[in-house]
mmCIF file of C-alpha atoms and ligand atoms in Angstrom:
data_model
loop_
_atom_site.group_PDB
_atom_site.id
_atom_site.type_symbol
_atom_site.label_atom_id
_atom_site.label_comp_id
_atom_site.label_asym_id
_atom_site.label_seq_id
_atom_site.Cartn_x
_atom_site.Cartn_y
_atom_site.Cartn_z
ATOM 1 C CA MET A 1 17.370 36.612 -32.019
ATOM 2 C CA SER A 2 15.223 39.557 -31.018
ATOM 3 C CA LEU A 3 15.824 40.738 -27.457
ATOM 4 C CA LEU A 4 12.051 40.615 -27.025
ATOM 5 C CA GLY A 5 12.074 37.119 -28.574
ATOM 6 C CA PRO A 6 11.923 35.196 -25.293
ATOM 7 C CA ALA A 7 8.898 37.225 -24.105
ATOM 8 C CA ASN A 8 5.698 35.258 -24.697
ATOM 9 C CA GLY A 9 3.403 37.875 -23.275
ATOM 10 C CA ALA A 10 3.145 41.526 -22.299
ATOM 11 C CA VAL A 11 0.983 43.737 -20.131
ATOM 12 C CA VAL A 12 -0.409 46.285 -22.581
ATOM 13 C CA PHE A 13 -2.172 49.522 -21.598
ATOM 14 C CA ALA A 14 -4.669 50.604 -24.244
ATOM 15 C CA ARG A 15 -7.390 53.246 -24.523
ATOM 16 C CA THR A 16 -10.816 51.562 -24.359
ATOM 17 C CA THR A 17 -13.054 54.631 -24.066
ATOM 18 C CA ASP A 18 -12.592 58.201 -25.240
ATOM 19 C CA GLU A 19 -12.756 59.848 -21.797
ATOM 20 C CA GLY A 20 -9.545 61.821 -22.258
ATOM 21 C CA ARG A 21 -6.327 62.215 -20.225
ATOM 22 C CA GLY A 22 -5.716 59.291 -17.812
ATOM 23 C CA ARG A 23 -9.261 57.954 -17.783
ATOM 24 C CA GLY A 24 -10.463 55.226 -20.140
ATOM 25 C CA ILE A 25 -7.201 53.233 -20.256
ATOM 26 C CA THR A 26 -7.333 49.495 -19.539
ATOM 27 C CA ALA A 27 -4.563 46.943 -18.859
ATOM 28 C CA PHE A 28 -4.521 43.647 -20.807
ATOM 29 C CA VAL A 29 -2.345 40.551 -20.829
ATOM 30 C CA VAL A 30 -1.474 39.998 -24.500
ATOM 31 C CA ASP A 31 -0.030 36.843 -26.054
ATOM 32 C CA LEU A 32 2.955 38.019 -28.131
ATOM 33 C CA ASN A 33 3.104 34.842 -30.230
ATOM 34 C CA GLN A 34 -0.077 35.486 -32.254
ATOM 35 C CA PRO A 35 -0.680 36.872 -35.748
ATOM 36 C CA GLY A 36 -0.467 40.655 -36.026
ATOM 37 C CA VAL A 37 2.237 41.075 -33.356
ATOM 38 C CA THR A 38 5.674 42.322 -34.464
ATOM 39 C CA LYS A 39 8.538 42.463 -31.975
ATOM 40 C CA GLU A 40 11.341 45.002 -32.283
ATOM 41 C CA SER A 41 14.509 45.008 -30.163
ATOM 42 C CA TYR A 42 16.586 48.054 -29.200
ATOM 43 C CA SER A 43 20.384 48.086 -29.035
ATOM 44 C CA ASP A 44 21.014 50.224 -25.946
ATOM 45 C CA MET A 45 24.302 51.486 -24.465
ATOM 46 C CA GLY A 46 23.618 50.165 -20.944
ATOM 47 C CA THR A 47 21.475 48.061 -18.569
ATOM 48 C CA LYS A 48 22.089 45.236 -21.020
ATOM 49 C CA ALA A 49 20.993 42.523 -18.581
ATOM 50 C CA VAL A 50 17.403 43.740 -19.097
ATOM 51 C CA ALA A 51 16.198 43.700 -22.696
ATOM 52 C CA ARG A 52 14.194 46.591 -24.111
ATOM 53 C CA GLY A 53 12.188 46.854 -27.287
ATOM 54 C CA ALA A 54 8.767 47.503 -28.722
ATOM 55 C CA ALA A 55 5.792 45.353 -29.688
ATOM 56 C CA HIS A 56 3.607 46.517 -32.585
ATOM 57 C CA PHE A 57 -0.007 45.358 -32.912
ATOM 58 C CA ASP A 58 -2.000 45.138 -36.131
ATOM 59 C CA HIS A 59 -5.619 43.923 -35.712
ATOM 60 C CA VAL A 60 -4.674 41.731 -32.740
ATOM 61 C CA ARG A 61 -7.694 40.259 -30.913
ATOM 62 C CA VAL A 62 -7.537 40.024 -27.114
ATOM 63 C CA PRO A 63 -10.152 37.940 -25.244
ATOM 64 C CA ALA A 64 -12.192 39.694 -22.524
ATOM 65 C CA GLU A 65 -10.776 37.393 -19.812
ATOM 66 C CA ASN A 66 -7.324 38.943 -20.450
ATOM 67 C CA VAL A 67 -8.372 42.261 -18.889
ATOM 68 C CA LEU A 68 -6.171 42.972 -15.871
ATOM 69 C CA GLY A 69 -7.898 44.813 -13.019
ATOM 70 C CA GLU A 70 -10.851 47.092 -13.687
ATOM 71 C CA ILE A 71 -11.802 48.403 -17.124
ATOM 72 C CA GLY A 72 -10.792 52.053 -17.501
ATOM 73 C CA GLN A 73 -8.540 52.005 -14.400
ATOM 74 C CA GLY A 74 -5.254 51.065 -16.085
ATOM 75 C CA PHE A 75 -3.677 54.504 -15.797
ATOM 76 C CA SER A 76 -4.238 54.911 -12.054
ATOM 77 C CA GLN A 77 -3.097 51.277 -11.527
ATOM 78 C CA VAL A 78 0.221 51.950 -13.255
ATOM 79 C CA MET A 79 0.729 55.361 -11.594
ATOM 80 C CA GLN A 80 0.514 53.778 -8.119
ATOM 81 C CA GLY A 81 3.246 51.359 -9.224
ATOM 82 C CA PHE A 82 5.423 54.294 -10.306
ATOM 83 C CA ASP A 83 5.255 55.881 -6.843
ATOM 84 C CA PHE A 84 6.854 52.670 -5.540
ATOM 85 C CA SER A 85 9.278 51.880 -8.370
ATOM 86 C CA ARG A 86 10.700 55.431 -8.419
ATOM 87 C CA ALA A 87 12.002 55.089 -4.856
ATOM 88 C CA LEU A 88 13.429 51.650 -5.721
ATOM 89 C CA ILE A 89 15.189 52.985 -8.840
ATOM 90 C CA GLY A 90 16.678 55.702 -6.622
ATOM 91 C CA LEU A 91 18.056 53.081 -4.239
ATOM 92 C CA GLN A 92 19.310 50.946 -7.133
ATOM 93 C CA CYS A 93 21.391 53.910 -8.358
ATOM 94 C CA VAL A 94 22.557 54.899 -4.865
ATOM 95 C CA GLY A 95 23.730 51.308 -4.226
ATOM 96 C CA THR A 96 25.692 51.258 -7.481
ATOM 97 C CA ALA A 97 27.320 54.601 -6.671
ATOM 98 C CA GLN A 98 28.065 53.638 -3.042
ATOM 99 C CA GLN A 99 29.873 50.477 -4.156
ATOM 100 C CA THR A 100 31.945 52.627 -6.528
ATOM 101 C CA VAL A 101 32.776 55.138 -3.770
ATOM 102 C CA ASP A 102 33.796 52.313 -1.381
ATOM 103 C CA GLU A 103 36.128 50.915 -4.052
ATOM 104 C CA THR A 104 37.504 54.385 -4.798
ATOM 105 C CA TRP A 105 38.426 55.124 -1.145
ATOM 106 C CA GLU A 106 40.443 51.896 -1.252
ATOM 107 C CA TYR A 107 42.014 52.702 -4.623
ATOM 108 C CA VAL A 108 43.156 56.219 -3.665
ATOM 109 C CA SER A 109 44.627 54.867 -0.395
ATOM 110 C CA GLN A 110 46.770 52.377 -2.306
ATOM 111 C CA ARG A 111 47.677 54.315 -5.432
ATOM 112 C CA GLU A 112 50.878 56.301 -4.904
ATOM 113 C CA ALA A 113 52.146 59.329 -6.837
ATOM 114 C CA PHE A 114 55.258 61.274 -5.834
ATOM 115 C CA ASP A 115 55.934 58.799 -2.984
ATOM 116 C CA ARG A 116 52.648 59.161 -1.134
ATOM 117 C CA PRO A 117 49.072 57.861 -1.475
ATOM 118 C CA ILE A 118 46.989 60.134 -3.705
ATOM 119 C CA SER A 119 44.381 60.225 -0.865
ATOM 120 C CA LYS A 120 46.706 62.715 0.898
ATOM 121 C CA ASN A 121 45.533 65.331 -1.647
ATOM 122 C CA GLN A 122 42.396 67.283 -0.714
ATOM 123 C CA GLY A 123 41.545 67.344 -4.428
ATOM 124 C CA VAL A 124 41.195 63.545 -4.250
ATOM 125 C CA SER A 125 39.643 62.923 -0.809
ATOM 126 C CA PHE A 126 37.233 65.880 -0.633
ATOM 127 C CA PRO A 127 35.208 64.882 -3.734
ATOM 128 C CA LEU A 128 34.785 61.458 -2.109
ATOM 129 C CA ALA A 129 33.703 63.095 1.159
ATOM 130 C CA GLU A 130 31.146 65.108 -0.845
ATOM 131 C CA SER A 131 30.000 61.924 -2.600
ATOM 132 C CA GLU A 132 29.421 60.186 0.760
ATOM 133 C CA THR A 133 27.323 63.179 1.862
ATOM 134 C CA LEU A 134 25.226 63.256 -1.313
ATOM 135 C CA LEU A 135 24.602 59.505 -1.314
ATOM 136 C CA THR A 136 23.571 59.546 2.354
ATOM 137 C CA ALA A 137 21.029 62.305 1.610
ATOM 138 C CA ALA A 138 19.709 60.505 -1.500
ATOM 139 C CA ARG A 139 19.376 57.211 0.385
ATOM 140 C CA LEU A 140 17.421 58.886 3.214
ATOM 141 C CA LEU A 141 15.083 60.545 0.687
ATOM 142 C CA CYS A 142 14.291 57.110 -0.785
ATOM 143 C CA TYR A 143 13.796 55.569 2.672
ATOM 144 C CA GLN A 144 11.493 58.446 3.658
ATOM 145 C CA THR A 145 9.396 57.859 0.512
ATOM 146 C CA LEU A 146 9.064 54.149 1.280
ATOM 147 C CA TRP A 147 8.202 54.988 4.907
ATOM 148 C CA LEU A 148 5.404 57.311 3.693
ATOM 149 C CA LYS A 149 4.119 54.509 1.434
ATOM 150 C CA ASP A 150 4.175 52.023 4.345
ATOM 151 C CA ALA A 151 2.277 54.537 6.487
ATOM 152 C CA GLY A 152 -0.377 54.946 3.770
ATOM 153 C CA LEU A 153 0.488 58.647 3.343
ATOM 154 C CA PRO A 154 0.763 60.588 0.051
ATOM 155 C CA HIS A 155 4.231 60.223 -1.485
ATOM 156 C CA THR A 156 3.875 61.089 -5.188
ATOM 157 C CA ALA A 157 6.077 64.218 -4.938
ATOM 158 C CA GLU A 158 8.699 62.431 -2.825
ATOM 159 C CA ALA A 159 8.814 59.491 -5.285
ATOM 160 C CA ALA A 160 9.401 61.970 -8.136
ATOM 161 C CA MET A 161 12.201 63.607 -6.086
ATOM 162 C CA CYS A 162 13.854 60.177 -5.686
ATOM 163 C CA LYS A 163 13.548 59.483 -9.406
ATOM 164 C CA TRP A 164 15.179 62.658 -10.685
ATOM 165 C CA TRP A 165 17.727 63.350 -7.965
ATOM 166 C CA ALA A 166 19.109 59.934 -6.953
ATOM 167 C CA PRO A 167 20.036 58.766 -10.499
ATOM 168 C CA LYS A 168 21.554 62.162 -11.356
ATOM 169 C CA THR A 169 23.517 62.314 -8.089
ATOM 170 C CA SER A 170 24.660 58.710 -8.518
ATOM 171 C CA TYR A 171 25.754 59.405 -12.098
ATOM 172 C CA ASP A 172 27.785 62.444 -10.969
ATOM 173 C CA VAL A 173 29.352 60.442 -8.109
ATOM 174 C CA ILE A 174 30.330 57.521 -10.360
ATOM 175 C CA ASN A 175 31.778 59.991 -12.877
ATOM 176 C CA THR A 176 33.902 61.518 -10.067
ATOM 177 C CA CYS A 177 35.082 58.045 -9.005
ATOM 178 C CA LEU A 178 35.993 57.110 -12.578
ATOM 179 C CA LEU A 179 38.145 60.228 -12.907
ATOM 180 C CA LEU A 180 39.832 59.526 -9.549
ATOM 181 C CA HIS A 181 40.936 56.149 -10.961
ATOM 182 C CA GLY A 182 42.706 57.945 -13.831
ATOM 183 C CA GLN A 183 43.246 55.894 -16.973
ATOM 184 C CA TYR A 184 42.559 52.741 -14.956
ATOM 185 C CA GLY A 185 38.939 53.847 -14.419
ATOM 186 C CA TYR A 186 38.413 54.354 -18.175
ATOM 187 C CA ARG A 187 39.204 50.710 -18.992
ATOM 188 C CA THR A 188 36.333 48.416 -19.897
ATOM 189 C CA GLU A 189 37.703 45.592 -17.719
ATOM 190 C CA LYS A 190 36.898 47.783 -14.692
ATOM 191 C CA PRO A 191 33.160 47.984 -13.862
ATOM 192 C CA ILE A 192 33.027 51.771 -13.465
ATOM 193 C CA GLU A 193 32.224 52.707 -17.067
ATOM 194 C CA GLN A 194 29.481 50.081 -17.154
ATOM 195 C CA ARG A 195 27.943 51.498 -13.965
ATOM 196 C CA LEU A 196 28.050 54.968 -15.524
ATOM 197 C CA ARG A 197 26.164 53.717 -18.598
ATOM 198 C CA ASP A 198 23.626 51.815 -16.498
ATOM 199 C CA VAL A 199 22.836 54.721 -14.178
ATOM 200 C CA LEU A 200 22.587 57.089 -17.156
ATOM 201 C CA GLY A 201 19.794 54.895 -18.543
ATOM 202 C CA LEU A 202 17.989 55.047 -15.212
ATOM 203 C CA GLN A 203 17.856 58.838 -15.524
ATOM 204 C CA ILE A 204 15.545 58.174 -18.498
ATOM 205 C CA GLY A 205 13.650 54.957 -17.668
ATOM 206 C CA ASP A 206 10.465 55.390 -15.573
ATOM 207 C CA GLY A 207 10.400 59.109 -16.493
ATOM 208 C CA THR A 208 12.991 61.826 -17.097
ATOM 209 C CA ALA A 209 14.012 64.585 -14.658
ATOM 210 C CA GLN A 210 11.857 67.160 -16.467
ATOM 211 C CA ILE A 211 8.740 65.040 -16.056
ATOM 212 C CA MET A 212 9.562 64.388 -12.369
ATOM 213 C CA LYS A 213 9.878 68.140 -11.777
ATOM 214 C CA LEU A 214 6.533 68.599 -13.522
ATOM 215 C CA ILE A 215 4.972 66.067 -11.123
ATOM 216 C CA ILE A 216 6.475 67.807 -8.069
ATOM 217 C CA SER A 217 5.266 71.198 -9.339
ATOM 218 C CA ARG A 218 1.740 69.843 -9.916
ATOM 219 C CA GLN A 219 1.667 68.353 -6.411
ATOM 220 C CA LYS A 220 2.653 71.714 -4.930
ATOM 221 C CA LEU A 221 0.725 74.122 -7.195
ATOM 222 C CA GLY A 222 -2.130 72.069 -8.632
ATOM 223 C CA ARG A 223 -2.671 71.571 -12.366
ATOM 224 C CA ALA A 224 -4.046 75.080 -12.938
ATOM 225 C CA LEU A 225 -0.838 76.858 -11.893
ATOM 226 C CA ALA A 226 1.881 74.290 -12.681
ATOM 227 C CA PRO A 227 3.770 74.259 -16.037
HETATM 228 C C1 FAD B 1 17.027 52.105 -19.209
HETATM 229 C C2 FAD B 1 15.623 52.354 -19.664
HETATM 230 C C3 FAD B 1 14.602 51.546 -19.194
HETATM 231 C C4 FAD B 1 13.291 51.757 -19.617
HETATM 232 N N1 FAD B 1 12.311 50.921 -19.158
HETATM 233 C C5 FAD B 1 11.051 51.065 -19.602
HETATM 234 C C6 FAD B 1 10.015 50.168 -19.204
HETATM 235 O O1 FAD B 1 10.253 49.252 -18.421
HETATM 236 N N2 FAD B 1 8.770 50.346 -19.703
HETATM 237 C C7 FAD B 1 8.477 51.362 -20.555
HETATM 238 O O2 FAD B 1 7.332 51.497 -20.999
HETATM 239 N N3 FAD B 1 9.432 52.239 -20.946
HETATM 240 C C8 FAD B 1 10.707 52.102 -20.505
HETATM 241 N N4 FAD B 1 11.677 52.986 -20.919
HETATM 242 C C9 FAD B 1 11.291 54.110 -21.764
HETATM 243 C C10 FAD B 1 11.245 55.396 -20.915
HETATM 244 O O3 FAD B 1 10.213 55.336 -19.939
HETATM 245 C C11 FAD B 1 11.078 56.607 -21.836
HETATM 246 O O4 FAD B 1 12.173 56.616 -22.736
HETATM 247 C C12 FAD B 1 11.044 57.898 -21.038
HETATM 248 O O5 FAD B 1 9.867 58.005 -20.252
HETATM 249 C C13 FAD B 1 11.148 59.140 -21.932
HETATM 250 O O6 FAD B 1 10.198 59.065 -22.938
HETATM 251 P P1 FAD B 1 10.632 59.244 -24.460
HETATM 252 O O7 FAD B 1 11.809 58.370 -24.724
HETATM 253 O O8 FAD B 1 9.408 59.067 -25.274
HETATM 254 O O9 FAD B 1 11.171 60.732 -24.537
HETATM 255 P P2 FAD B 1 10.338 62.024 -24.937
HETATM 256 O O10 FAD B 1 9.031 62.049 -24.214
HETATM 257 O O11 FAD B 1 10.337 62.157 -26.423
HETATM 258 O O12 FAD B 1 11.267 63.162 -24.304
HETATM 259 C C14 FAD B 1 12.476 63.585 -24.930
HETATM 260 C C15 FAD B 1 13.069 64.705 -24.071
HETATM 261 O O13 FAD B 1 12.134 65.800 -23.968
HETATM 262 C C16 FAD B 1 11.822 66.050 -22.613
HETATM 263 N N5 FAD B 1 10.396 66.370 -22.469
HETATM 264 C C17 FAD B 1 9.345 65.692 -23.002
HETATM 265 N N6 FAD B 1 8.185 66.258 -22.609
HETATM 266 C C18 FAD B 1 8.516 67.320 -21.843
HETATM 267 C C19 FAD B 1 7.768 68.315 -21.137
HETATM 268 N N7 FAD B 1 6.430 68.314 -21.135
HETATM 269 N N8 FAD B 1 8.452 69.264 -20.440
HETATM 270 C C20 FAD B 1 9.813 69.258 -20.416
HETATM 271 N N9 FAD B 1 10.579 68.347 -21.050
HETATM 272 C C21 FAD B 1 9.935 67.395 -21.751
HETATM 273 C C22 FAD B 1 12.158 64.761 -21.877
HETATM 274 O O14 FAD B 1 12.450 65.006 -20.505
HETATM 275 C C23 FAD B 1 13.372 64.268 -22.643
HETATM 276 O O15 FAD B 1 14.522 64.907 -22.162
HETATM 277 C C24 FAD B 1 12.997 52.797 -20.522
HETATM 278 C C25 FAD B 1 14.029 53.617 -20.984
HETATM 279 C C26 FAD B 1 15.325 53.404 -20.580
HETATM 280 C C27 FAD B 1 16.426 54.286 -21.101
#
């Protein structure tokens, strides 16, 4: 069965006028069980609980009452959602990494080599101390972004910072934790490798690091001077 099989509908953003760039895009609710729609599923390495795929449209008719929001405003509608979801993705990754760090402190306290817990080695405990520091900073960045949103203040650059830095930091932290578990961490019956795969995907979904840095640069420099 296609991973997109259970989906009966989709919100589709399509160009309705030729105004260029972000203008002229409209959001529609589209019935996916009608002639002309083909569903394609992707086989991804992680975040398997959420299916991904593509829907292809060939001469599909959509009634006017299926327009979502205002005609031509689809792009700005979806961009406002991104400023929110990017902070949430950051927190999702930080939470996954923090759980892994908590478990790793416990593991290195119990695991003994040469008659003493491996936590007695600076090479084991200091990377975890660094991880705690990085995750605390990433969490506060996400909270600050959500606080700005709540206060009705601009937060596009901050949301982009959350999106590139929190997933990357979380990925690096989980990688450190996996290595500190030795061979045990590499096993598929432990959740660490799955968390690594999931957080890797969240470095891509909702926009890659390069695009986030482009957004931050444009916020600081304006379009004329930014890359
Ligand atoms: C886990 C996951 C969940 C996802 N969820 C969704 C979803 O819910 N909805 C949805 O629509 N999509 C979703 N996606 C798709 C995702 O948004 C895109 O894959 C992502 O935005 C990158 O686009 P692309 O794959 O077309 O890569 P491309 O745009 O082809 O980019 C390929 C590489 O080139 C770099 N690149 C591209 N343009 C530039 C540039 N101008 N400057 C510098 N570097 C550049 C990119 O950073 C990337 O490294 C998801 C993907 C994943 C992995």
